[in-house]
């Protein structure tokens, strides 16, 4: 890191402060003081002529975890819950409909299923034929449909030759009113996928899907699906557009996926295995989601007995998502350790080969030519060009010597074959303490590339740690701030609030990440998504229901940082001092060599406005057409919600700068980003 101010001896610091103060005085003499400037309570000096470390494009990314209905019920917009009848309670999500005297049976069977990974299906017997026998699906806390939008109803079906049955799929609202229907027929005695499109006649967040069996006899059904046509890029089996749009708007440098603890599983049998998540959707083997039971004992309301992983959103779709939104893929793989908060099951060290092979195969899947086994598989799925993956995580939030013993053979095997892959290793679940120190010590000696630190701490911690990386070693492993969020106590409500207090604290901390881009090349908030009716964890960056979604104040902080990322760090002095976090002000700056702009980020964590004199030291001509983006509110408890999605969101203003230095009034409780066109002298 070549930021001279950090390495200056104390006397030079004093000298630097004196020079800066003189510079202020000289500049102030050149620019007559206005009444406003006379109230100036501080100076912020950006050393424009001293560009330092490059800021990598990866610095601000996102972390997707299948928690809080993040995948099924969220980003993966399948409307039917338990579509394949593979939940252990085989009819969970389904109800029998027997109206108008109709009678029949619903039995889950496993005789000649559609494939071995999907061994159960529904056998429907109709005893008394009438138009009202069938089954109804409740969706994920209801089924969201938009007026005039189209939904593809599809089903694998087979019937006896002697059963002239047709199916009628109908969407109904909570009162049973029809919202559109369509019929399917011509079934044979062989499993075949059939589909038809329904158009919704009204918008409804809590619709149900009824499937009526018309005619007498029996029919087998599996993979009963209702999928919107409007998906991200209109892909069949695609992702929920509004949620991807929110991600895309962040312009994230990377996407870390698919977790989190679900990578580990409660035991190794339930770990995430990428190979079972690609290819034909009907062949992806469903497993329980680790968050299904996680908080059951502590808070029964938060248990989600219906939380499973269908893997409709699998590794191919994750890579595609990354490509779509211009982010680098960062897959995290199980390293032979189940969740240490759960079973702590370990794969014996002499049985790690399949786990390591999964990692090597994944690299081939992502990057290999079509002449390779896994590169060919990628091409078969529709993507002959490599995904050009550069990052890979070995384990999630593991700790202890057991982790080090497993990381080592992974790193050895991967580096031997793919020296250019940057490996992410774990610093454990806390940002300090014995486990943390142990892992850092060991991983350093193993020349780890990047170590993933996690911080779920109160806002105060984030404010106090805004300078955490100012004195981190400049050699050795880099830091990935892989999971962080300021946790404001819940106090009388079930969730920890996603309010401005949390966002401001995170912003203050992030100024420290940006200042130290050479040490912390990657950072991501956690977790990303939460369904308002099916969450296990709070706070989250984005909340949604079956139709709507919104970004939290923390979302806007992430967005302001990621969309205002310069190319190089610029040193900042507060009141002439290199201490960038003081008197409730936190600052970082960068130069965008692509546009010539100076980008200054300042957090005012105090409850009053602060007038500051901003000095762009060494800047040449300062352009008048600057911009200011301000996230602020006098009330720290302010939050967004489904009904007020942007109650708190950044305001954009033109910034007419006529002098250097210039005065700027920082709003109370604010993150301000100033973009000033400049030319370095
Ligand atoms: O983000 C929620 C959980 O927090 C993640 O699964 C885990 O990595 C961490 O403990």
XYZ file of C-alpha atoms and ligand atoms in Angstrom:
691
model
C 0.000 0.000 0.000
C 1.513 3.300 -0.990
C -0.485 5.696 1.112
C 2.320 7.860 2.491
C 0.234 9.358 5.253
C -0.063 5.968 6.960
C 3.674 5.398 7.092
C 4.671 8.936 8.087
C 6.580 9.194 11.356
C 4.818 11.393 13.954
C 6.940 14.452 13.204
C 6.101 14.220 9.521
C 2.456 13.930 10.478
C 2.701 17.153 12.387
C 4.470 18.752 9.449
C 1.783 17.457 7.121
C -0.944 18.859 9.362
C 0.820 22.243 9.452
C 1.161 22.268 5.655
C -2.496 21.363 5.265
C -3.588 24.071 7.681
C -1.413 26.619 5.840
C -2.932 25.442 2.584
C -6.395 25.972 4.047
C -5.505 29.435 5.190
C -3.976 30.327 1.821
C -6.963 28.943 -0.044
C -9.350 30.671 2.292
C -7.556 33.954 1.631
C -7.943 33.333 -2.106
C -11.645 32.568 -1.644
C -13.387 35.227 0.402
C -15.218 33.709 3.335
C -18.942 33.624 3.057
C -21.168 33.864 6.096
C -21.715 30.119 5.856
C -18.007 29.353 5.781
C -17.427 31.359 8.907
C -19.471 28.745 10.738
C -17.328 25.937 9.401
C -16.884 23.293 12.030
C -14.206 21.258 10.267
C -12.155 20.684 7.186
C -12.049 17.665 4.978
C -8.972 17.580 2.815
C -8.882 15.213 -0.129
C -5.359 14.761 -1.400
C -6.341 14.612 -5.027
C -2.757 14.646 -6.228
C -1.845 11.557 -4.195
C -3.834 8.709 -5.720
C -3.063 5.505 -3.890
C -4.156 1.908 -4.109
C -6.281 0.725 -6.987
C -9.842 -0.082 -5.988
C -10.719 -3.454 -7.464
C -13.970 -3.831 -9.397
C -14.862 -6.534 -6.893
C -14.789 -4.277 -3.874
C -18.518 -4.078 -3.260
C -20.479 -7.206 -4.050
C -23.426 -9.207 -2.793
C -23.898 -12.371 -0.803
C -26.844 -14.526 -1.742
C -27.911 -17.155 0.717
C -30.971 -19.373 0.514
C -32.339 -18.147 3.822
C -35.669 -16.352 4.525
C -37.193 -17.968 1.382
C -34.420 -16.366 -0.641
C -34.514 -19.002 -3.400
C -37.737 -21.081 -3.444
C -40.516 -18.602 -2.676
C -38.207 -15.708 -3.591
C -35.678 -15.269 -6.368
C -36.820 -18.556 -7.932
C -40.393 -17.698 -8.867
C -42.005 -21.143 -8.992
C -45.467 -20.588 -7.536
C -46.199 -24.172 -6.471
C -44.838 -25.390 -3.172
C -43.800 -29.029 -3.026
C -44.354 -29.391 -6.750
C -42.633 -32.759 -6.858
C -44.257 -34.336 -3.755
C -40.778 -34.898 -2.338
C -41.298 -33.087 0.973
C -41.146 -35.634 3.813
C -44.740 -34.704 4.650
C -45.630 -35.626 1.110
C -48.749 -33.508 0.727
C -47.449 -30.442 2.531
C -48.747 -27.390 0.693
C -51.552 -29.379 -0.976
C -55.188 -29.885 -0.040
C -57.802 -32.200 -1.452
C -60.833 -30.575 -3.106
C -64.058 -32.558 -2.996
C -66.989 -30.432 -4.090
C -70.398 -31.167 -5.572
C -70.352 -34.713 -4.238
C -67.096 -35.597 -6.003
C -65.018 -38.329 -4.347
C -61.531 -39.525 -4.887
C -58.148 -40.332 -3.379
C -54.745 -38.668 -3.350
C -51.901 -41.081 -2.644
C -48.204 -40.435 -2.816
C -46.549 -43.326 -4.622
C -43.086 -44.351 -5.791
C -43.801 -47.044 -8.398
C -42.040 -46.178 -11.662
C -41.399 -42.531 -10.890
C -40.323 -39.985 -13.511
C -36.710 -40.458 -12.439
C -34.676 -41.776 -9.536
C -33.907 -38.321 -8.111
C -37.596 -37.517 -7.951
C -38.924 -40.788 -6.587
C -42.384 -39.713 -5.448
C -45.445 -38.636 -7.359
C -49.127 -38.216 -6.735
C -51.553 -40.957 -7.712
C -55.043 -39.509 -8.079
C -58.046 -41.803 -8.143
C -61.453 -40.376 -9.037
C -64.301 -42.461 -7.693
C -67.244 -40.206 -8.340
C -66.700 -38.141 -11.407
C -67.736 -34.556 -10.989
C -66.202 -31.317 -12.049
C -65.002 -30.481 -8.563
C -62.524 -33.160 -7.532
C -58.909 -32.240 -7.372
C -56.178 -30.644 -5.326
C -55.180 -27.177 -4.391
C -51.770 -25.651 -3.766
C -51.240 -22.822 -1.303
C -47.980 -21.547 -2.786
C -45.309 -19.911 -0.711
C -47.477 -18.028 1.800
C -49.927 -17.628 -1.081
C -49.421 -17.362 -4.814
C -48.694 -13.936 -6.239
C -50.218 -13.147 -9.636
C -50.402 -9.885 -11.557
C -53.386 -8.871 -13.653
C -52.887 -9.822 -17.320
C -49.598 -11.574 -16.656
C -49.149 -15.064 -18.087
C -48.239 -18.160 -16.098
C -47.239 -21.505 -17.533
C -48.979 -24.383 -15.827
C -47.075 -27.590 -16.466
C -47.272 -31.106 -15.125
C -45.766 -34.504 -15.744
C -48.689 -36.875 -16.089
C -49.564 -40.439 -17.089
C -52.898 -42.206 -16.916
C -54.490 -45.604 -17.489
C -55.705 -46.178 -21.001
C -59.137 -46.618 -19.444
C -59.159 -43.215 -17.733
C -60.251 -40.482 -20.137
C -59.187 -37.739 -17.787
C -58.558 -34.073 -18.455
C -57.067 -31.519 -16.062
C -58.347 -28.036 -15.384
C -55.919 -25.629 -13.732
C -57.509 -22.633 -12.118
C -56.196 -19.685 -10.153
C -58.524 -18.469 -7.435
C -58.344 -15.633 -4.952
C -58.788 -15.998 -1.200
C -62.573 -15.970 -1.565
C -62.482 -18.675 -4.229
C -63.189 -16.335 -7.128
C -61.650 -17.522 -10.369
C -58.681 -15.553 -11.666
C -58.232 -17.569 -14.853
C -58.159 -21.173 -15.950
C -56.959 -23.501 -18.678
C -57.382 -27.156 -19.610
C -54.949 -29.929 -20.410
C -55.721 -33.314 -21.930
C -54.411 -36.066 -24.224
C -52.481 -37.948 -21.563
C -51.053 -41.372 -22.268
C -49.811 -44.215 -20.109
C -46.247 -42.812 -20.323
C -44.866 -39.963 -18.250
C -44.935 -36.818 -20.365
C -44.622 -33.126 -19.583
C -47.707 -31.133 -20.586
C -48.161 -27.403 -20.382
C -50.649 -24.640 -20.972
C -50.641 -20.895 -20.318
C -52.999 -19.123 -17.929
C -53.612 -15.391 -17.915
C -54.481 -13.856 -14.537
C -57.578 -11.668 -14.616
C -56.657 -9.723 -11.480
C -53.705 -8.955 -9.234
C -53.653 -11.061 -6.085
C -50.877 -11.777 -3.597
C -52.603 -14.705 -1.911
C -54.061 -16.720 -4.768
C -54.220 -20.539 -4.800
C -53.802 -22.946 -7.658
C -56.562 -25.536 -8.019
C -56.025 -28.543 -10.240
C -59.303 -30.277 -11.056
C -59.379 -33.818 -12.399
C -62.267 -34.160 -14.822
C -63.449 -37.662 -15.735
C -63.307 -40.969 -13.895
C -60.326 -43.259 -13.339
C -56.805 -42.501 -12.208
C -53.896 -40.340 -13.182
C -50.347 -39.862 -11.881
C -49.007 -36.340 -11.492
C -45.558 -34.961 -10.754
C -43.643 -31.676 -11.084
C -46.836 -29.655 -10.932
C -45.641 -26.168 -11.725
C -46.975 -22.673 -12.210
C -44.228 -20.433 -13.485
C -44.455 -16.795 -14.563
C -43.582 -16.010 -18.164
C -42.254 -12.677 -17.031
C -38.901 -13.694 -15.601
C -35.547 -11.949 -15.714
C -34.639 -11.886 -19.429
C -37.855 -13.871 -20.018
C -36.040 -17.133 -19.493
C -38.056 -20.281 -18.883
C -37.178 -21.412 -15.361
C -35.812 -17.882 -14.973
C -35.557 -15.630 -11.940
C -37.958 -13.119 -10.412
C -37.475 -9.893 -12.376
C -38.066 -7.279 -9.674
C -35.596 -8.970 -7.335
C -32.899 -9.355 -9.980
C -33.460 -5.722 -10.965
C -32.717 -4.650 -7.396
C -29.517 -6.700 -7.516
C -28.543 -5.413 -10.920
C -29.059 -1.809 -9.768
C -26.385 -2.408 -7.150
C -23.871 -3.083 -9.936
C -22.218 -5.611 -7.640
C -18.616 -6.565 -8.208
C -19.276 -10.187 -7.293
C -21.980 -12.551 -6.126
C -21.109 -14.945 -3.321
C -23.459 -17.958 -3.446
C -25.260 -20.168 -2.419
C -24.554 -19.467 1.302
C -23.879 -19.376 4.167
C -24.694 -22.215 6.442
C -26.708 -24.050 3.794
C -23.406 -24.888 2.100
C -22.496 -26.824 5.216
C -25.851 -28.476 5.962
C -26.865 -29.667 9.408
C -24.961 -32.840 8.555
C -22.905 -33.810 5.555
C -25.796 -35.625 3.911
C -27.628 -32.307 3.789
C -24.711 -30.270 2.488
C -25.031 -28.311 -0.726
C -23.680 -30.335 -3.675
C -23.496 -28.280 -6.859
C -23.625 -31.252 -9.226
C -27.134 -32.131 -8.087
C -28.321 -28.609 -8.914
C -27.715 -28.487 -12.662
C -29.505 -29.916 -15.688
C -33.112 -30.974 -16.061
C -35.068 -29.303 -13.265
C -37.168 -32.424 -12.700
C -33.988 -34.363 -11.947
C -32.608 -32.005 -9.317
C -32.880 -33.805 -6.008
C -34.726 -31.841 -3.340
C -33.273 -31.580 0.168
C -34.282 -29.862 3.364
C -33.141 -26.298 3.836
C -30.967 -25.988 6.907
C -33.012 -22.924 7.962
C -36.173 -25.078 8.065
C -35.564 -25.940 11.698
C -32.833 -23.589 12.798
C -34.697 -21.307 15.194
C -37.422 -23.751 16.162
C -36.521 -23.997 19.817
C -35.719 -20.321 20.307
C -38.733 -18.973 18.477
C -41.357 -21.404 17.151
C -42.908 -18.635 15.027
C -39.808 -18.506 12.937
C -39.575 -22.195 12.146
C -40.364 -22.809 8.481
C -41.440 -26.431 8.275
C -42.041 -25.953 4.559
C -38.537 -24.704 3.722
C -36.833 -27.014 1.229
C -34.379 -26.584 -1.602
C -35.791 -27.643 -4.956
C -32.605 -26.363 -6.620
C -34.674 -24.881 -9.446
C -32.156 -22.118 -8.849
C -28.931 -24.091 -9.210
C -25.316 -23.441 -10.013
C -25.879 -22.882 -13.750
C -28.491 -20.229 -12.965
C -26.185 -18.604 -10.416
C -23.406 -18.318 -12.998
C -25.896 -16.950 -15.499
C -27.101 -14.383 -12.965
C -23.540 -13.231 -12.314
C -22.935 -12.848 -16.009
C -26.214 -10.976 -16.495
C -25.442 -8.381 -13.864
C -21.732 -8.090 -14.644
C -20.545 -9.587 -11.365
C -17.798 -12.098 -10.730
C -19.013 -15.454 -9.473
C -17.859 -16.524 -6.031
C -19.191 -20.006 -5.355
C -18.672 -21.391 -1.866
C -18.146 -25.131 -1.556
C -18.431 -27.504 1.347
C -14.977 -28.477 2.559
C -15.936 -31.699 4.334
C -17.452 -29.981 7.361
C -21.115 -29.804 8.327
C -22.331 -26.771 10.252
C -20.340 -26.461 13.456
C -23.351 -24.881 15.166
C -25.273 -28.112 14.343
C -23.807 -31.620 14.036
C -20.214 -30.553 13.392
C -19.896 -33.722 11.308
C -16.508 -34.011 9.644
C -15.464 -35.891 6.560
C -12.381 -37.872 7.625
C -9.199 -36.381 6.248
C -8.477 -39.482 4.185
C -11.939 -39.218 2.608
C -11.781 -35.656 1.370
C -11.110 -36.565 -2.258
C -14.736 -36.384 -3.461
C -15.071 -32.928 -1.920
C -11.864 -31.720 -3.546
C -12.868 -33.320 -6.828
C -16.144 -31.368 -6.686
C -14.089 -28.182 -6.493
C -11.845 -29.157 -9.399
C -14.855 -30.196 -11.462
C -16.590 -26.929 -10.686
C -13.627 -24.986 -12.029
C -13.778 -27.111 -15.167
C -17.540 -26.586 -15.391
C -17.109 -22.817 -15.143
C -13.935 -22.356 -17.145
C -13.098 -25.517 -19.078
C -13.257 -25.751 -22.847
C -16.069 -27.713 -24.435
C -13.535 -30.485 -25.001
C -13.470 -31.199 -21.268
C -16.103 -33.296 -19.499
C -17.546 -30.488 -17.392
C -17.010 -27.783 -19.995
C -19.069 -29.930 -22.353
C -21.756 -30.229 -19.697
C -21.892 -26.424 -19.449
C -22.223 -26.204 -23.227
C -25.034 -28.785 -23.200
C -26.865 -26.594 -20.728
C -26.648 -23.702 -23.183
C -23.411 -21.872 -22.409
C -20.484 -22.995 -24.591
C -18.380 -19.963 -23.615
C -16.614 -20.259 -20.267
C -18.004 -18.293 -17.335
C -14.469 -17.189 -16.517
C -14.685 -17.832 -12.795
C -11.790 -16.386 -10.795
C -12.875 -16.802 -7.173
C -13.735 -19.864 -5.120
C -14.592 -20.257 -1.444
C -13.392 -23.285 0.514
C -15.948 -23.804 3.263
C -18.256 -21.203 4.718
C -17.872 -19.967 8.246
C -15.709 -22.826 9.565
C -13.304 -22.648 12.418
C -10.773 -24.613 14.432
C -7.870 -26.864 13.489
C -10.388 -29.102 11.673
C -10.876 -26.341 9.141
C -7.191 -25.696 8.644
C -6.564 -29.424 8.142
C -9.187 -29.484 5.405
C -8.421 -26.137 3.780
C -4.804 -27.179 3.251
C -5.377 -30.158 0.920
C -8.068 -28.215 -0.958
C -5.719 -25.296 -1.532
C -2.878 -27.584 -2.541
C -4.927 -29.473 -5.115
C -6.630 -26.407 -6.551
C -3.521 -24.255 -6.745
C -1.551 -27.083 -8.375
C -4.029 -27.197 -11.252
C -5.438 -23.679 -11.251
C -2.913 -21.254 -9.752
C -4.959 -18.279 -10.960
C -8.032 -19.086 -8.937
C -8.194 -16.861 -5.861
C -9.241 -18.929 -2.862
C -11.399 -17.536 -0.086
C -10.885 -19.085 3.341
C -12.689 -18.572 6.631
C -11.923 -16.503 9.731
C -14.857 -18.101 11.553
C -18.082 -16.562 12.813
C -16.748 -13.640 14.865
C -14.609 -10.646 13.947
C -12.205 -11.157 16.841
C -11.276 -13.574 19.586
C -9.426 -16.828 19.946
C -10.918 -18.657 16.958
C -10.330 -15.644 14.763
C -6.714 -15.193 15.849
C -6.012 -18.917 15.496
C -7.335 -19.019 11.944
C -5.543 -15.867 10.864
C -2.274 -17.194 12.274
C -2.584 -20.548 10.544
C -3.950 -19.266 7.248
C -1.144 -16.734 7.030
C 1.434 -19.481 7.266
C -0.438 -21.313 4.500
C -0.229 -18.209 2.289
C -3.986 -17.978 2.029
C -5.173 -15.543 -0.642
C -8.204 -13.923 0.965
C -9.708 -14.497 4.420
C -13.436 -14.062 4.950
C -14.324 -12.106 8.093
C -17.913 -11.919 9.387
C -19.370 -9.199 11.587
C -22.916 -9.148 12.884
C -22.480 -6.515 15.550
C -24.303 -3.528 17.067
C -24.070 -0.173 15.258
C -21.630 1.102 17.870
C -19.149 -1.602 16.892
C -19.255 -0.536 13.264
C -18.629 3.094 14.183
C -15.785 2.148 16.483
C -14.271 -0.147 13.873
C -14.343 2.264 10.948
C -10.566 2.411 11.271
C -10.170 -1.364 11.705
C -8.155 -1.830 8.542
C -6.089 1.354 8.673
C -3.353 -0.541 10.441
C -3.869 -4.053 9.065
C -0.722 -5.568 7.606
C -0.165 -4.652 3.973
C 1.395 -8.022 3.211
C -0.061 -11.504 3.557
C -3.674 -12.538 3.012
C -6.248 -9.981 1.961
C -9.575 -9.582 3.736
C -13.021 -10.363 2.410
C -15.602 -8.596 4.592
C -17.934 -11.385 3.567
C -20.912 -11.011 5.888
C -21.724 -7.867 7.775
C -24.764 -6.024 9.058
C -25.320 -3.694 11.992
C -27.712 -5.371 14.404
C -29.973 -2.904 16.174
C -31.715 -4.679 19.070
C -35.262 -5.825 18.231
C -36.892 -4.277 21.349
C -40.533 -5.364 21.426
C -40.732 -6.553 17.826
C -39.776 -9.894 16.323
C -37.159 -8.599 13.914
C -34.104 -6.442 14.259
C -34.961 -3.237 12.421
C -33.463 -2.367 9.065
C -33.353 1.296 9.953
C -31.191 4.290 9.229
C -29.223 3.829 12.430
C -27.939 0.488 11.127
C -27.299 1.877 7.655
C -25.313 4.867 8.895
C -23.113 2.654 11.047
C -22.475 0.341 8.095
C -21.674 3.324 5.886
C -19.159 4.620 8.422
C -17.505 1.195 8.503
C -17.472 1.040 4.723
C -15.525 4.280 4.448
C -12.815 2.286 6.227
C -13.148 -0.535 3.704
C -12.835 1.856 0.800
C -9.852 3.654 2.308
C -8.190 0.278 2.648
C -9.138 -1.202 -0.702
C -5.663 -2.701 -0.929
C -6.357 -4.780 2.195
C -10.083 -5.399 1.717
C -10.678 -6.056 -1.961
C -14.173 -7.479 -1.382
C -17.110 -6.816 0.912
C -20.763 -7.852 1.098
C -23.706 -7.221 3.394
C -25.607 -10.243 4.749
C -28.125 -11.697 4.299
C -29.489 -10.422 1.006
C -33.188 -11.330 0.966
C -36.059 -11.802 3.396
C -39.681 -12.752 2.670
C -41.806 -10.604 4.997
C -43.864 -13.641 6.015
C -41.206 -16.310 6.002
C -37.976 -15.073 7.425
C -35.624 -16.706 9.882
C -33.068 -13.916 10.133
C -33.094 -10.140 10.282
C -31.958 -7.598 9.269
C -31.740 -8.270 5.519
C -30.774 -6.056 2.604
C -33.960 -6.514 0.559
C -37.440 -7.522 1.709
C -40.242 -8.835 -0.451
C -43.653 -10.451 -0.441
C -45.217 -12.439 -3.248
C -45.505 -9.418 -5.522
C -43.539 -6.514 -4.146
C -40.041 -5.763 -2.945
C -38.009 -2.931 -1.509
C -34.496 -1.972 -0.577
C -33.679 -1.066 3.012
C -31.590 1.966 4.032
C -28.667 -0.495 4.153
C -29.420 -1.386 0.517
C -29.019 2.258 -0.431
C -25.745 2.457 1.445
C -24.456 -0.537 -0.514
C -25.696 1.045 -3.712
C -24.073 4.392 -3.019
C -20.755 2.690 -2.405
C -20.866 0.274 -5.323
C -22.141 2.740 -7.907
C -19.702 5.415 -6.785
C -16.549 3.377 -6.819
C -13.506 5.222 -8.080
C -10.416 3.619 -9.541
C -7.930 4.713 -6.850
C -8.032 5.551 -3.177
C -7.321 9.179 -2.321
C -6.014 10.086 1.121
C -8.382 12.159 3.256
C -7.535 14.334 6.238
C -10.121 15.380 8.796
C -9.155 18.686 10.360
C -5.701 18.059 8.973
C -5.380 14.649 10.582
C -5.191 11.301 8.793
C -7.561 9.876 11.391
C -10.550 9.445 9.109
C -13.052 8.682 11.801
C -13.422 11.407 14.371
C -15.974 13.749 15.886
C -18.724 11.574 14.395
C -17.445 12.164 10.881
C -16.165 9.291 8.727
C -14.686 9.831 5.305
C -13.089 8.145 2.337
C -12.344 9.373 -1.140
C -11.368 8.037 -4.496
C -10.368 9.274 -7.888
C -12.161 7.920 -10.893
C -9.467 7.961 -13.545
C -12.059 6.988 -16.139
C -14.070 10.172 -15.649
C -11.618 12.462 -13.862
C -13.981 12.840 -10.927
C -13.075 13.036 -7.281
C -15.562 10.993 -5.266
C -15.850 11.875 -1.615
C -17.955 9.856 0.807
C -18.693 11.339 4.207
C -20.815 9.959 6.998
C -22.129 12.398 9.538
C -23.175 10.155 12.400
C -24.258 13.048 14.582
C -27.775 14.328 15.117
C -26.886 17.837 13.900
C -25.931 19.217 10.552
C -22.208 19.790 10.085
C -20.791 22.492 7.947
C -17.414 21.525 6.566
C -14.886 23.140 4.362
C -13.841 20.716 1.651
C -10.382 21.145 0.239
C -9.489 19.297 -2.921
C -5.745 19.596 -2.424
C -3.744 19.364 -5.605
C -6.815 19.392 -7.791
C -6.566 21.382 -10.978
C -9.651 22.955 -12.404
C -12.680 21.891 -10.419
C -15.769 21.396 -12.559
C -18.969 23.150 -11.683
C -21.214 20.276 -12.638
C -20.757 18.135 -9.577
C -23.300 15.857 -8.036
C -24.325 15.061 -4.505
C -26.150 11.931 -3.372
C -27.461 12.124 0.142
C -29.066 9.464 2.298
C -30.286 11.228 5.428
C -33.080 11.627 7.904
C -33.421 13.411 11.203
C -35.009 10.240 12.556
C -32.593 7.336 12.907
C -35.432 4.852 13.315
C -36.823 5.489 9.834
C -37.304 2.346 7.708
C -38.699 1.439 4.309
C -41.581 -0.988 3.916
C -43.685 -2.649 1.254
C -46.072 0.285 1.393
C -43.398 2.985 1.563
C -40.555 1.514 -0.438
C -38.447 4.663 -0.660
C -39.389 6.556 2.466
C -35.663 6.745 2.942
C -33.601 6.680 -0.246
C -30.751 8.792 -1.609
C -31.590 12.237 -2.947
C -29.582 13.401 -5.927
C -28.642 17.062 -6.291
C -26.571 19.097 -8.676
C -23.496 20.513 -7.029
C -22.314 23.831 -8.420
C -18.806 24.315 -7.097
C -17.374 27.747 -7.722
C -14.261 27.561 -5.578
C -11.783 25.245 -3.988
C -12.110 24.910 -1.034
C -15.848 25.000 -0.870
C -18.292 24.755 1.958
C -20.739 21.942 2.259
C -23.374 21.303 4.891
C -23.636 17.657 5.816
C -27.130 16.659 6.858
C -27.646 15.091 10.260
C -27.506 11.262 10.269
C -26.278 11.107 6.711
C -24.159 9.445 4.120
C -23.148 11.954 1.466
C -21.396 11.109 -1.758
C -19.970 14.035 -3.689
C -18.773 13.608 -7.247
C -16.648 16.522 -8.351
C -15.219 16.769 -11.865
C -11.585 17.642 -11.500
C -8.253 17.617 -13.219
C -5.197 16.757 -11.196
C -2.605 19.531 -11.390
O -26.193 -14.876 6.973
C -26.711 -15.727 7.925
C -25.682 -16.713 8.444
O -24.738 -16.054 9.192
C -24.871 -17.408 7.396
O -25.483 -18.533 6.917
C -23.631 -17.804 8.133
O -22.515 -17.851 7.292
C -23.533 -16.802 9.238
O -23.472 -17.417 10.454
